[in-house]
Coordinates of N, CA, C and O in Angstrom, one line a residue:
Q1 N 1.8 3.4 -19.8 CA 2.4 2.7 -18.7 C 2.2 3.5 -17.4 O 2.6 4.6 -17.3
V2 N 1.6 2.8 -16.4 CA 1.4 3.5 -15.1 C 2.7 3.5 -14.4 O 3.4 2.5 -14.3
Q3 N 3.1 4.7 -13.9 CA 4.3 4.8 -13.1 C 3.9 5.2 -11.6 O 3.1 6.1 -11.5
L4 N 4.5 4.5 -10.7 CA 4.2 4.8 -9.3 C 5.4 5.1 -8.5 O 6.4 4.3 -8.7
V5 N 5.4 6.1 -7.7 CA 6.6 6.5 -6.9 C 6.2 6.7 -5.5 O 5.5 7.6 -5.1
E6 N 6.8 5.8 -4.6 CA 6.6 5.9 -3.2 C 7.5 6.9 -2.5 O 8.7 7.1 -3.0
S7 N 7.1 7.4 -1.4 CA 8.0 8.3 -0.6 C 7.4 8.3 0.9 O 6.3 7.8 1.1
G8 N 8.2 8.8 1.8 CA 7.8 8.9 3.2 C 8.3 7.9 4.1 O 8.1 8.0 5.3
G9 N 9.1 7.0 3.6 CA 9.7 6.0 4.5 C 10.8 6.6 5.4 O 11.2 7.7 5.2
G10 N 11.3 5.8 6.4 CA 12.3 6.3 7.2 C 12.5 5.4 8.4 O 11.9 4.3 8.5
L11 N 13.2 6.0 9.4 CA 13.5 5.3 10.7 C 12.6 5.9 11.8 O 12.6 7.2 11.9
V12 N 11.9 5.1 12.5 CA 11.0 5.6 13.6 C 11.1 4.6 14.8 O 11.4 3.4 14.6
Q13 N 10.9 5.2 15.9 CA 10.9 4.3 17.1 C 9.6 3.6 17.3 O 8.5 4.0 16.7
S14 N 9.6 2.5 18.0 CA 8.4 1.7 18.2 C 7.4 2.5 18.9 O 7.6 3.3 19.8
G15 N 6.1 2.4 18.3 CA 5.0 3.2 18.8 C 4.8 4.5 18.0 O 3.8 5.2 18.2
G16 N 5.7 4.8 17.2 CA 5.7 6.1 16.4 C 4.8 5.9 15.1 O 4.1 4.9 14.9
S17 N 4.8 7.0 14.3 CA 3.9 7.1 13.1 C 4.7 7.5 11.9 O 5.7 8.2 12.1
L18 N 4.3 7.1 10.8 CA 4.8 7.5 9.5 C 3.6 7.6 8.5 O 2.6 6.8 8.7
R19 N 3.7 8.4 7.5 CA 2.7 8.4 6.4 C 3.5 8.3 5.1 O 4.3 9.1 4.8
L20 N 3.1 7.2 4.4 CA 3.7 6.9 3.1 C 2.8 7.5 2.0 O 1.6 7.6 2.2
S21 N 3.4 8.0 1.0 CA 2.7 8.5 -0.2 C 3.1 7.7 -1.4 O 4.2 7.2 -1.5
C22 N 2.2 7.6 -2.4 CA 2.5 7.0 -3.7 C 1.9 7.9 -4.7 O 0.6 8.0 -4.9
A23 N 2.7 8.5 -5.5 CA 2.3 9.4 -6.6 C 2.2 8.6 -7.9 O 3.2 7.9 -8.3
A24 N 1.1 8.8 -8.6 CA 0.9 8.1 -9.8 C 1.1 9.0 -11.0 O 0.9 10.2 -10.9
S25 N 1.4 8.5 -12.2 CA 1.8 9.3 -13.3 C 0.6 9.7 -14.1 O 0.7 10.5 -15.0
E26 N -0.6 9.2 -13.8 CA -1.8 9.6 -14.6 C -3.0 9.4 -13.7 O -2.8 9.0 -12.6
P27 N -4.2 9.7 -14.2 CA -5.3 9.6 -13.3 C -5.6 8.1 -13.0 O -6.6 7.6 -13.4
T28 N -4.7 7.6 -12.2 CA -4.8 6.1 -11.9 C -5.8 5.8 -10.9 O -6.5 4.7 -11.0
L29 N -5.9 6.7 -9.9 CA -6.7 6.3 -8.7 C -8.2 6.1 -9.1 O -8.9 5.4 -8.4
R30 N -8.7 6.8 -10.1 CA -10.1 6.6 -10.5 C -10.3 5.4 -11.3 O -11.4 4.9 -11.4
R31 N -9.3 4.8 -11.9 CA -9.4 3.7 -12.8 C -8.9 2.4 -12.2 O -9.2 1.3 -12.7
Y32 N -8.1 2.5 -11.2 CA -7.5 1.3 -10.6 C -7.8 1.1 -9.1 O -7.9 2.1 -8.4
T33 N -7.8 -0.1 -8.7 CA -7.7 -0.4 -7.3 C -6.3 -0.3 -6.9 O -5.4 -0.9 -7.6
M34 N -6.0 0.3 -5.8 CA -4.7 0.6 -5.4 C -4.4 -0.2 -4.1 O -5.3 -0.3 -3.2
A35 N -3.1 -0.6 -3.9 CA -2.8 -1.3 -2.7 C -1.4 -1.0 -2.2 O -0.6 -0.5 -2.9
W36 N -1.2 -1.4 -1.0 CA 0.1 -1.4 -0.4 C 0.5 -2.8 0.0 O -0.3 -3.5 0.6
F37 N 1.7 -3.2 -0.3 CA 2.3 -4.4 0.1 C 3.6 -4.1 0.8 O 4.2 -3.0 0.7
R38 N 4.2 -5.1 1.5 CA 5.5 -4.9 2.1 C 6.3 -6.2 2.0 O 5.7 -7.3 1.9
Q39 N 7.6 -6.1 2.1 CA 8.5 -7.2 2.0 C 9.6 -7.0 3.0 O 10.4 -6.1 2.8
A40 N 9.7 -7.9 3.9 CA 10.8 -7.9 4.9 C 12.0 -8.7 4.4 O 11.7 -9.6 3.5
V41 N 13.1 -8.5 4.9 CA 14.3 -9.3 4.4 C 14.1 -10.8 4.7 O 13.7 -11.2 5.8
G42 N 14.2 -11.6 3.6 CA 14.1 -13.0 3.7 C 12.7 -13.5 3.7 O 12.4 -14.7 3.9
K43 N 11.7 -12.6 3.5 CA 10.3 -13.0 3.5 C 9.7 -12.7 2.2 O 10.2 -11.9 1.4
E44 N 8.5 -13.3 1.9 CA 7.8 -13.0 0.7 C 7.0 -11.7 0.9 O 6.7 -11.2 2.0
R45 N 6.7 -11.1 -0.3 CA 5.9 -9.9 -0.3 C 4.5 -10.2 0.2 O 3.9 -11.1 -0.2
E46 N 4.0 -9.3 1.1 CA 2.7 -9.6 1.7 C 1.8 -8.4 1.6 O 2.2 -7.2 1.6
F47 N 0.5 -8.7 1.5 CA -0.5 -7.6 1.4 C -0.6 -6.9 2.7 O -0.6 -7.4 3.8
V48 N -0.8 -5.5 2.6 CA -1.0 -4.7 3.7 C -2.4 -4.1 3.7 O -3.2 -4.2 4.7
A49 N -2.7 -3.3 2.6 CA -4.0 -2.6 2.6 C -4.3 -2.3 1.1 O -3.4 -2.3 0.3
A50 N -5.6 -2.1 0.9 CA -6.1 -1.8 -0.5 C -7.3 -0.8 -0.4 O -8.0 -0.8 0.6
I51 N -7.5 -0.1 -1.5 CA -8.6 0.8 -1.6 C -9.2 0.7 -3.0 O -8.5 0.8 -4.0
R52 N -10.5 0.4 -3.1 CA -11.1 0.2 -4.3 C -11.2 1.5 -5.2 O -11.3 2.6 -4.6
R53 N -11.2 1.3 -6.5 CA -11.4 2.4 -7.4 C -12.7 3.1 -7.3 O -12.8 4.3 -7.4
N54 N -13.7 2.3 -7.0 CA -15.1 2.8 -6.9 C -15.5 2.7 -5.4 O -15.5 1.7 -4.8
G55 N -16.0 3.8 -4.9 CA -16.6 3.8 -3.6 C -15.6 3.9 -2.5 O -15.9 4.3 -1.4
G56 N -14.3 3.7 -2.8 CA -13.3 3.9 -1.7 C -13.3 2.9 -0.6 O -12.7 3.1 0.5
Y57 N -13.9 1.7 -0.8 CA -13.9 0.7 0.2 C -12.5 0.3 0.5 O -11.6 0.2 -0.4
T58 N -12.2 0.0 1.7 CA -10.8 -0.4 2.1 C -10.7 -1.8 2.7 O -11.7 -2.3 3.2
Y59 N -9.5 -2.4 2.6 CA -9.3 -3.7 3.0 C -7.9 -3.7 3.7 O -7.0 -3.0 3.3
Y60 N -7.8 -4.5 4.8 CA -6.5 -4.5 5.5 C -6.2 -6.0 5.9 O -7.0 -6.8 6.1
S61 N -4.9 -6.2 6.1 CA -4.4 -7.4 6.6 C -4.7 -7.4 8.1 O -4.8 -6.3 8.7
D62 N -4.8 -8.6 8.7 CA -5.1 -8.7 10.1 C -4.0 -8.0 11.0 O -4.2 -7.5 12.0
S63 N -2.8 -8.1 10.5 CA -1.6 -7.6 11.2 C -1.6 -6.1 11.4 O -0.9 -5.6 12.3
V64 N -2.3 -5.4 10.5 CA -2.2 -3.9 10.5 C -3.6 -3.3 10.8 O -3.7 -2.0 11.0
K65 N -4.6 -4.1 10.8 CA -6.0 -3.5 11.0 C -6.0 -2.8 12.4 O -5.6 -3.3 13.4
G66 N -6.6 -1.6 12.3 CA -6.7 -0.8 13.5 C -5.5 0.1 13.8 O -5.6 1.0 14.6
R67 N -4.4 -0.1 13.1 CA -3.2 0.7 13.2 C -2.9 1.5 12.0 O -2.4 2.6 12.1
F68 N -3.2 0.9 10.8 CA -2.9 1.6 9.5 C -4.2 2.0 8.9 O -5.2 1.4 9.1
A69 N -4.1 3.1 8.0 CA -5.2 3.5 7.3 C -4.8 3.9 5.9 O -3.9 4.7 5.7
V70 N -5.5 3.3 4.9 CA -5.2 3.7 3.5 C -6.2 4.7 3.0 O -7.4 4.6 3.4
S71 N -5.7 5.6 2.2 CA -6.6 6.7 1.7 C -6.1 7.1 0.3 O -4.9 6.8 0.0
K72 N -6.8 7.9 -0.4 CA -6.4 8.5 -1.6 C -6.9 9.9 -1.8 O -8.0 10.2 -1.3
D73 N -6.2 10.6 -2.6 CA -6.6 12.0 -3.0 C -6.6 11.9 -4.6 O -5.5 12.0 -5.2
S74 N -7.7 11.7 -5.2 CA -7.8 11.5 -6.6 C -7.4 12.8 -7.3 O -6.8 12.8 -8.4
A75 N -7.7 14.0 -6.8 CA -7.3 15.2 -7.4 C -5.8 15.4 -7.5 O -5.3 15.9 -8.5
K76 N -5.1 14.8 -6.5 CA -3.6 14.9 -6.5 C -3.0 13.6 -7.1 O -1.8 13.5 -7.2
N77 N -3.9 12.7 -7.4 CA -3.4 11.4 -8.0 C -2.4 10.7 -7.0 O -1.4 10.2 -7.5
T78 N -2.7 10.7 -5.7 CA -1.8 10.2 -4.7 C -2.5 9.3 -3.8 O -3.6 9.6 -3.3
L79 N -1.8 8.2 -3.5 CA -2.3 7.2 -2.5 C -1.5 7.4 -1.2 O -0.3 7.7 -1.3
Y80 N -2.1 7.1 -0.1 CA -1.5 7.3 1.2 C -1.6 6.0 2.1 O -2.6 5.3 1.9
L81 N -0.7 5.9 3.0 CA -0.8 4.9 4.0 C -0.3 5.5 5.3 O 0.9 5.8 5.5
Q82 N -1.3 5.8 6.2 CA -1.0 6.3 7.5 C -0.7 5.2 8.4 O -1.6 4.3 8.6
M83 N 0.5 5.2 9.0 CA 0.9 4.0 9.9 C 1.1 4.6 11.3 O 2.0 5.4 11.5
D84 N 0.3 4.1 12.2 CA 0.4 4.5 13.6 C 0.7 3.2 14.5 O 0.4 2.1 14.0
G85 N 1.2 3.5 15.7 CA 1.5 2.3 16.5 C 2.5 1.4 15.9 O 2.3 0.2 16.0
L86 N 3.5 1.9 15.3 CA 4.4 1.0 14.5 C 5.2 0.1 15.5 O 5.5 0.5 16.6
R87 N 5.5 -1.1 15.0 CA 6.2 -2.1 15.7 C 7.4 -2.5 15.0 O 7.5 -2.4 13.7
P88 N 8.4 -3.1 15.6 CA 9.6 -3.6 14.9 C 9.3 -4.5 13.8 O 10.0 -4.5 12.8
E89 N 8.2 -5.3 14.0 CA 7.9 -6.3 13.0 C 7.3 -5.7 11.7 O 7.0 -6.3 10.7
D90 N 7.0 -4.4 11.8 CA 6.5 -3.6 10.6 C 7.7 -3.2 9.7 O 7.5 -2.7 8.6
T91 N 8.9 -3.4 10.1 CA 10.1 -3.1 9.3 C 10.1 -3.9 8.0 O 10.0 -5.1 8.0
S92 N 10.1 -3.1 6.9 CA 10.0 -3.7 5.6 C 10.2 -2.7 4.5 O 10.2 -1.5 4.8
I93 N 10.3 -3.1 3.3 CA 10.2 -2.2 2.1 C 8.7 -2.2 1.8 O 8.1 -3.3 1.6
Y94 N 8.1 -1.0 1.7 CA 6.7 -0.9 1.4 C 6.6 -0.5 -0.1 O 7.2 0.5 -0.6
Y95 N 5.7 -1.2 -0.8 CA 5.4 -0.9 -2.2 C 4.0 -0.6 -2.4 O 3.1 -1.2 -1.8
C96 N 3.7 0.4 -3.3 CA 2.4 0.6 -3.8 C 2.2 -0.1 -5.1 O 3.2 -0.3 -5.9
A97 N 0.9 -0.5 -5.4 CA 0.7 -1.3 -6.6 C -0.7 -0.9 -7.1 O -1.6 -0.4 -6.4
A98 N -0.9 -1.1 -8.4 CA -2.2 -0.8 -9.1 C -2.7 -1.9 -9.9 O -1.9 -2.6 -10.6
T99 N -4.0 -2.1 -9.9 CA -4.7 -3.2 -10.7 C -6.0 -2.7 -11.1 O -6.7 -1.9 -10.4
N100 N -6.4 -3.2 -12.3 CA -7.8 -2.8 -12.8 C -8.7 -4.1 -12.7 O -9.7 -4.1 -13.4
T101 N -8.3 -5.1 -12.0 CA -9.1 -6.2 -11.8 C -10.4 -5.9 -11.1 O -10.4 -5.0 -10.3
G102 N -11.5 -6.5 -11.5 CA -12.7 -6.3 -10.9 C -13.1 -7.4 -9.9 O -14.2 -7.4 -9.3
I103 N -12.1 -8.3 -9.7 CA -12.3 -9.4 -8.8 C -11.8 -9.1 -7.4 O -10.6 -9.2 -7.2
M104 N -12.6 -8.6 -6.5 CA -12.1 -8.1 -5.2 C -11.5 -9.3 -4.4 O -10.7 -9.0 -3.5
S105 N -11.9 -10.5 -4.6 CA -11.3 -11.6 -3.8 C -9.8 -11.8 -4.2 O -9.1 -12.5 -3.5
S106 N -9.4 -11.2 -5.2 CA -8.0 -11.4 -5.7 C -7.0 -10.3 -5.3 O -5.8 -10.3 -5.5
I107 N -7.6 -9.2 -4.7 CA -6.7 -8.0 -4.4 C -5.7 -8.2 -3.4 O -4.8 -7.3 -3.2
R108 N -5.7 -9.3 -2.6 CA -4.7 -9.5 -1.6 C -3.5 -10.3 -2.2 O -2.5 -10.5 -1.4
F109 N -3.5 -10.6 -3.5 CA -2.4 -11.4 -4.0 C -1.5 -10.5 -5.0 O -2.0 -9.8 -5.8
T110 N -0.2 -10.7 -4.9 CA 0.7 -9.9 -5.7 C 0.5 -10.1 -7.2 O 0.6 -9.2 -8.0
R111 N 0.1 -11.3 -7.5 CA -0.1 -11.7 -8.9 C -1.2 -10.9 -9.6 O -1.3 -10.8 -10.8
S112 N -2.1 -10.2 -8.8 CA -3.2 -9.5 -9.4 C -2.7 -8.1 -9.8 O -3.5 -7.4 -10.4
Y113 N -1.5 -7.7 -9.5 CA -1.1 -6.3 -9.7 C 0.0 -6.2 -10.8 O 1.2 -6.7 -10.6
P114 N -0.3 -5.7 -12.0 CA 0.7 -5.5 -13.0 C 1.6 -4.3 -12.8 O 2.7 -4.2 -13.5
H115 N 1.2 -3.3 -12.0 CA 2.0 -2.1 -11.9 C 2.5 -1.9 -10.4 O 1.7 -2.0 -9.5
W116 N 3.8 -1.6 -10.3 CA 4.4 -1.5 -9.0 C 5.4 -0.3 -8.9 O 6.0 0.1 -9.9
G117 N 5.5 0.2 -7.7 CA 6.5 1.3 -7.5 C 7.8 0.6 -7.1 O 7.9 -0.6 -7.0
Q118 N 8.8 1.4 -6.8 CA 10.1 0.9 -6.5 C 10.3 0.6 -5.1 O 11.3 0.0 -4.7
G119 N 9.4 1.1 -4.2 CA 9.4 0.8 -2.8 C 10.1 1.8 -2.0 O 10.9 2.6 -2.5
T120 N 9.7 1.9 -0.7 CA 10.3 2.8 0.3 C 10.5 2.1 1.6 O 9.7 1.3 2.0
Q121 N 11.7 2.3 2.2 CA 12.1 1.5 3.3 C 11.5 2.1 4.6 O 11.6 3.3 4.8
V122 N 10.9 1.3 5.4 CA 10.4 1.6 6.7 C 11.2 0.8 7.8 O 11.1 -0.4 7.7
T123 N 11.8 1.4 8.7 CA 12.5 0.7 9.8 C 12.0 1.2 11.1 O 12.0 2.4 11.4
V124 N 11.6 0.3 11.9 CA 11.1 0.6 13.3 C 12.0 0.0 14.3 O 12.2 -1.2 14.4
S125 N 12.6 0.9 15.1 CA 13.5 0.5 16.2 C 12.8 0.2 17.5 O 11.7 0.7 17.7
V126 N 13.4 -0.7 18.3 CA 12.8 -1.0 19.6 C 12.9 0.1 20.6 O 13.8 1.0 20.4

């Protein structure tokens, strides 16, 4: 069973930066495509970013493209999300997730991910 643990959330002012981390319990990053999702109060969970298991290709939602960067350190078995230029609308619980699907067109959907972390809260003040 893959276990994922997020950290790095907190309170930051608008325009500030945070880096989230997701530690995996096994050599997950080489075998799985990894992603970040977020869920704000009263809203559905939405895709933020993903990084493929092979080649490290990255994908982003339009709302974060150019501000967020997803990366991984396979030696440390850790996934990262660097968030710059944060806005109040980025306030959410952020989750990391893992999938071994080979269908890249499906990686933006929560249903494609069988493994999830517990989430970390990010709050951006005005």
